[in-house]
Amino acid sequence: MSPRTWPGNQDRPALALHCMMGNASYWRPIAAQLQDLVQITAPDMPGHGASPDWDGGPPDFHTTVTRQAAALITRPLDLIGHSIGATVALRIAVAAPEAVRSLTLIEPVLFAASPDPDDTEELQEISEMAQNGAPEDAARRFLTIWGGLDWDMQTTAARKRLARQMAMVVSGNDTLLHDSANILRPDGLESIDAPVMLIMGQDSPNSIPSIAQALASRLQDVGRAVVQDASHMLPITHPTQTAELIRLNLERA
């Protein structure tokens, strides 16, 4: 992973993990708003931003990201994640709750927490497209739901990069849809004693509220918040509101 660290309170480190097909740079405005409280480090996942391409595994993409993110933790810190980054953050917190001072999960896409046949069918169809010679079509469809960007406005180079990244989407699906990483194991979520904040957008896909409810029902100390007029990419579209909600959770720790 290629990490970026912004100015902040060096006595209180925080680690922020981005979404699939994103990169660490979108945490910059949020880091600036929280610099009085924490110092945020945000790595680019393999195959994203300034990091080298993912080698295709094994292990799978989710496990690769989790191991690399966990290696950046040298003392208890505030852990923040968005989308797949939120599921990685949750996986780390379940495995090592003592390493987490607070946990902020923005739009966690752990579909296995609240299975929905529509989610499963959609992601399987997208995976089949990506694996059967149509990665650009797969990327366009994936991003229509989860990316919040206009495919037609992307350059040719950007479209090719997004199409390459579909291999990582495919690899991560087993963890997100079927919990192959066993994040939801008995007493796992319950072992997290740090304050947790679940943040979602008002206009996010229907599965997000049900996932949040399923996770919240098992967490010891949890708050939930909805950002008005926002959807899945709210750290980018609504950084001020997102930062304010993260701050609330940081102050509870």
Short mmCIF file of C-alpha atoms in Angstrom, two decimals:
data_model
loop_
_atom_site.label_atom_id
_atom_site.label_comp_id
_atom_site.label_asym_id
_atom_site.label_seq_id
_atom_site.Cartn_x
_atom_site.Cartn_y
_atom_site.Cartn_z
CA MET A 1 0.00 0.00 0.00
CA SER A 2 1.07 3.57 -0.68
CA PRO A 3 0.05 5.68 2.37
CA ARG A 4 -0.53 9.41 2.60
CA THR A 5 -0.43 11.27 5.91
CA TRP A 6 -1.85 14.76 6.40
CA PRO A 7 -1.08 17.33 9.12
CA GLY A 8 -2.83 16.67 12.40
CA ASN A 9 -2.51 15.70 16.04
CA GLN A 10 0.49 13.36 16.02
CA ASP A 11 -0.44 12.03 19.46
CA ARG A 12 -3.62 10.52 18.08
CA PRO A 13 -3.19 8.58 14.82
CA ALA A 14 -6.11 7.53 12.65
CA LEU A 15 -6.23 5.20 9.65
CA ALA A 16 -8.75 5.78 6.84
CA LEU A 17 -9.52 3.15 4.19
CA HIS A 18 -11.10 4.11 0.86
CA CYS A 19 -13.69 2.42 -1.34
CA MET A 20 -13.25 0.15 -4.32
CA MET A 21 -12.15 2.08 -7.42
CA GLY A 22 -11.35 5.12 -5.26
CA ASN A 23 -8.06 6.27 -3.76
CA ALA A 24 -6.75 7.78 -0.56
CA SER A 25 -6.81 11.37 -1.85
CA TYR A 26 -10.51 11.83 -1.13
CA TRP A 27 -9.80 11.75 2.62
CA ARG A 28 -7.80 15.01 2.34
CA PRO A 29 -10.69 17.43 3.05
CA ILE A 30 -11.88 15.25 5.92
CA ALA A 31 -8.35 15.04 7.36
CA ALA A 32 -8.10 18.83 7.23
CA GLN A 33 -11.33 19.26 9.18
CA LEU A 34 -10.21 16.79 11.86
CA GLN A 35 -6.55 17.80 12.18
CA ASP A 36 -7.07 19.37 15.59
CA LEU A 37 -8.16 15.99 16.92
CA VAL A 38 -6.34 13.27 14.93
CA GLN A 39 -3.69 12.79 12.27
CA ILE A 40 -5.11 10.76 9.42
CA THR A 41 -3.08 8.34 7.34
CA ALA A 42 -4.83 6.89 4.29
CA PRO A 43 -3.24 4.21 2.10
CA ASP A 44 -4.03 3.51 -1.53
CA MET A 45 -5.19 -0.09 -1.85
CA PRO A 46 -3.28 -2.32 -4.30
CA GLY A 47 -4.27 -1.43 -7.85
CA HIS A 48 -5.54 1.99 -6.75
CA GLY A 49 -4.03 5.46 -6.69
CA ALA A 50 -0.25 5.39 -6.43
CA SER A 51 -0.02 1.76 -5.29
CA PRO A 52 1.32 -0.97 -7.57
CA ASP A 53 -1.14 -3.17 -9.43
CA TRP A 54 -2.65 -6.07 -7.50
CA ASP A 55 -0.91 -9.33 -8.43
CA GLY A 56 -4.16 -11.28 -8.58
CA GLY A 57 -3.48 -13.31 -5.42
CA PRO A 58 -3.65 -15.56 -3.60
CA PRO A 59 -4.71 -14.47 -1.14
CA ASP A 60 -7.89 -12.82 -2.35
CA PHE A 61 -8.10 -9.04 -2.65
CA HIS A 62 -9.95 -8.45 0.63
CA THR A 63 -7.41 -10.49 2.58
CA THR A 64 -4.53 -8.73 0.84
CA VAL A 65 -5.89 -5.30 1.74
CA THR A 66 -6.64 -6.36 5.32
CA ARG A 67 -3.13 -7.66 5.90
CA GLN A 68 -1.51 -4.58 4.41
CA ALA A 69 -3.74 -2.20 6.37
CA ALA A 70 -3.20 -4.09 9.63
CA ALA A 71 0.57 -3.85 9.11
CA LEU A 72 0.25 -0.04 9.34
CA ILE A 73 -1.16 -0.25 12.87
CA THR A 74 1.58 0.03 15.49
CA ARG A 75 -0.54 1.26 18.42
CA PRO A 76 -4.26 1.66 19.18
CA LEU A 77 -5.82 4.12 16.77
CA ASP A 78 -9.03 5.46 15.32
CA LEU A 79 -10.10 3.35 12.36
CA ILE A 80 -12.28 4.79 9.59
CA GLY A 81 -13.49 2.98 6.48
CA HIS A 82 -15.76 3.56 3.51
CA SER A 83 -17.54 0.84 1.51
CA ILE A 84 -15.13 -2.10 1.09
CA GLY A 85 -12.72 -0.09 3.24
CA ALA A 86 -15.32 -0.20 6.02
CA THR A 87 -15.50 -3.98 5.77
CA VAL A 88 -11.70 -4.18 6.02
CA ALA A 89 -11.82 -1.91 9.07
CA LEU A 90 -14.48 -4.11 10.63
CA ARG A 91 -12.46 -7.24 9.87
CA ILE A 92 -9.44 -5.74 11.64
CA ALA A 93 -11.54 -4.65 14.62
CA VAL A 94 -13.01 -8.13 15.03
CA ALA A 95 -9.57 -9.74 14.83
CA ALA A 96 -7.82 -7.24 17.12
CA PRO A 97 -10.32 -5.16 19.10
CA GLU A 98 -7.53 -3.95 21.38
CA ALA A 99 -5.96 -2.12 18.40
CA VAL A 100 -9.01 0.07 17.80
CA ARG A 101 -9.73 3.25 19.75
CA SER A 102 -12.85 4.09 17.74
CA LEU A 103 -14.42 2.61 14.62
CA THR A 104 -16.29 4.61 11.99
CA LEU A 105 -17.97 2.60 9.24
CA ILE A 106 -19.29 4.56 6.26
CA GLU A 107 -21.60 2.57 3.98
CA PRO A 108 -20.17 -0.87 4.87
CA VAL A 109 -20.93 -3.30 2.03
CA LEU A 110 -20.81 -6.53 4.01
CA PHE A 111 -23.82 -7.96 2.20
CA ALA A 112 -23.54 -11.23 4.13
CA ALA A 113 -24.73 -9.41 7.26
CA SER A 114 -28.16 -8.99 5.69
CA PRO A 115 -28.38 -11.13 2.54
CA ASP A 116 -30.52 -9.78 -0.27
CA PRO A 117 -31.13 -11.90 -3.39
CA ASP A 118 -31.08 -8.78 -5.56
CA ASP A 119 -27.59 -7.83 -4.34
CA THR A 120 -26.32 -11.33 -4.91
CA GLU A 121 -27.78 -11.58 -8.40
CA GLU A 122 -26.54 -8.11 -9.39
CA LEU A 123 -22.98 -8.69 -8.23
CA GLN A 124 -22.85 -12.16 -9.75
CA GLU A 125 -24.01 -10.80 -13.11
CA ILE A 126 -21.40 -8.03 -12.93
CA SER A 127 -18.71 -10.59 -12.05
CA GLU A 128 -19.70 -12.79 -14.98
CA MET A 129 -19.48 -9.82 -17.34
CA ALA A 130 -16.03 -8.94 -16.03
CA GLN A 131 -14.80 -12.52 -16.36
CA ASN A 132 -16.33 -13.12 -19.77
CA GLY A 133 -14.63 -10.43 -21.78
CA ALA A 134 -16.71 -7.36 -20.96
CA PRO A 135 -14.88 -5.66 -18.06
CA GLU A 136 -15.75 -2.14 -19.26
CA ASP A 137 -19.45 -2.98 -19.38
CA ALA A 138 -19.11 -4.54 -15.93
CA ALA A 139 -17.37 -1.44 -14.59
CA ARG A 140 -20.02 0.86 -16.04
CA ARG A 141 -22.80 -1.16 -14.40
CA PHE A 142 -20.95 -1.46 -11.08
CA LEU A 143 -20.24 2.25 -10.91
CA THR A 144 -23.82 3.16 -11.80
CA ILE A 145 -24.85 1.61 -8.48
CA TRP A 146 -21.82 2.08 -6.27
CA GLY A 147 -19.57 4.68 -7.86
CA GLY A 148 -21.58 7.81 -8.39
CA LEU A 149 -19.58 8.89 -11.44
CA ASP A 150 -20.55 9.51 -15.05
CA TRP A 151 -18.92 6.84 -17.19
CA ASP A 152 -19.39 8.87 -20.35
CA MET A 153 -17.31 11.69 -18.85
CA GLN A 154 -14.31 9.42 -18.17
CA THR A 155 -11.25 9.48 -20.42
CA THR A 156 -10.25 6.38 -22.35
CA ALA A 157 -7.35 5.82 -19.95
CA ALA A 158 -9.65 6.15 -16.93
CA ARG A 159 -12.11 3.66 -18.40
CA LYS A 160 -9.33 1.15 -18.98
CA ARG A 161 -8.11 1.58 -15.40
CA LEU A 162 -11.61 1.09 -14.03
CA ALA A 163 -12.07 -1.99 -16.20
CA ARG A 164 -8.81 -3.47 -14.85
CA GLN A 165 -10.02 -2.86 -11.31
CA MET A 166 -13.04 -5.11 -11.89
CA ALA A 167 -10.76 -8.09 -11.18
CA MET A 168 -10.51 -6.80 -7.61
CA VAL A 169 -14.28 -6.41 -7.36
CA VAL A 170 -14.68 -10.02 -8.45
CA SER A 171 -12.07 -11.23 -5.98
CA GLY A 172 -13.66 -9.37 -3.07
CA ASN A 173 -17.18 -10.66 -3.68
CA ASP A 174 -16.71 -13.92 -1.77
CA THR A 175 -15.93 -12.00 1.41
CA LEU A 176 -18.67 -9.42 0.96
CA LEU A 177 -21.45 -11.77 -0.16
CA HIS A 178 -20.58 -14.96 1.72
CA ASP A 179 -18.34 -13.77 4.58
CA SER A 180 -15.52 -16.10 3.63
CA ALA A 181 -13.35 -14.09 6.06
CA ASN A 182 -15.68 -15.04 8.95
CA ILE A 183 -16.11 -11.44 10.06
CA LEU A 184 -19.60 -12.28 11.36
CA ARG A 185 -18.43 -15.19 13.52
CA PRO A 186 -20.11 -15.70 16.90
CA ASP A 187 -18.95 -13.18 19.53
CA GLY A 188 -16.83 -11.34 16.93
CA LEU A 189 -18.73 -8.08 16.58
CA GLU A 190 -19.66 -8.31 20.24
CA SER A 191 -15.97 -8.24 21.19
CA ILE A 192 -15.53 -4.68 19.86
CA ASP A 193 -15.73 -2.41 22.90
CA ALA A 194 -14.63 0.77 21.11
CA PRO A 195 -17.34 3.26 20.13
CA VAL A 196 -18.68 2.56 16.65
CA MET A 197 -20.43 4.97 14.27
CA LEU A 198 -22.35 3.72 11.24
CA ILE A 199 -22.82 6.45 8.61
CA MET A 200 -24.94 6.14 5.47
CA GLY A 201 -26.44 8.34 2.79
CA GLN A 202 -30.15 9.06 2.61
CA ASP A 203 -30.24 7.99 -1.05
CA SER A 204 -27.90 4.99 -0.81
CA PRO A 205 -28.78 1.56 -2.21
CA ASN A 206 -31.53 -0.21 -0.25
CA SER A 207 -29.17 -2.85 1.13
CA ILE A 208 -27.12 -0.33 3.13
CA PRO A 209 -29.69 0.41 5.89
CA SER A 210 -30.38 -3.30 6.40
CA ILE A 211 -26.65 -4.06 6.64
CA ALA A 212 -26.23 -1.23 9.14
CA GLN A 213 -29.13 -2.51 11.22
CA ALA A 214 -27.74 -6.05 11.25
CA LEU A 215 -24.31 -4.85 12.36
CA ALA A 216 -25.65 -2.39 14.93
CA SER A 217 -27.75 -5.08 16.60
CA ARG A 218 -24.56 -6.92 17.59
CA LEU A 219 -22.27 -4.04 18.58
CA GLN A 220 -21.80 -2.94 22.18
CA ASP A 221 -21.52 0.83 21.72
CA VAL A 222 -22.91 2.05 18.43
CA GLY A 223 -24.40 5.16 16.90
CA ARG A 224 -26.05 5.53 13.50
CA ALA A 225 -26.34 8.59 11.28
CA VAL A 226 -27.86 9.41 7.91
CA VAL A 227 -26.49 12.20 5.70
CA GLN A 228 -29.34 13.97 3.92
CA ASP A 229 -29.32 14.13 0.10
CA ALA A 230 -26.25 11.89 -0.03
CA SER A 231 -25.66 8.48 -1.56
CA HIS A 232 -22.89 5.88 -1.45
CA MET A 233 -19.99 8.23 -2.22
CA LEU A 234 -20.76 10.65 0.60
CA PRO A 235 -17.15 11.12 1.80
CA ILE A 236 -16.51 12.75 -1.58
CA THR A 237 -19.84 14.50 -2.12
CA HIS A 238 -20.45 15.55 1.51
CA PRO A 239 -17.04 15.76 3.22
CA THR A 240 -18.06 18.40 5.76
CA GLN A 241 -21.03 16.42 7.06
CA THR A 242 -18.98 13.22 7.01
CA ALA A 243 -16.17 14.84 8.99
CA GLU A 244 -18.63 16.19 11.56
CA LEU A 245 -20.04 12.71 12.15
CA ILE A 246 -16.59 11.15 12.38
CA ARG A 247 -15.71 13.83 14.93
CA LEU A 248 -18.68 12.85 17.08
CA ASN A 249 -17.40 9.30 17.25
CA LEU A 250 -13.79 10.36 17.85
CA GLU A 251 -14.94 12.49 20.77
CA ARG A 252 -16.77 9.53 22.29
CA ALA A 253 -13.52 7.52 22.44
#
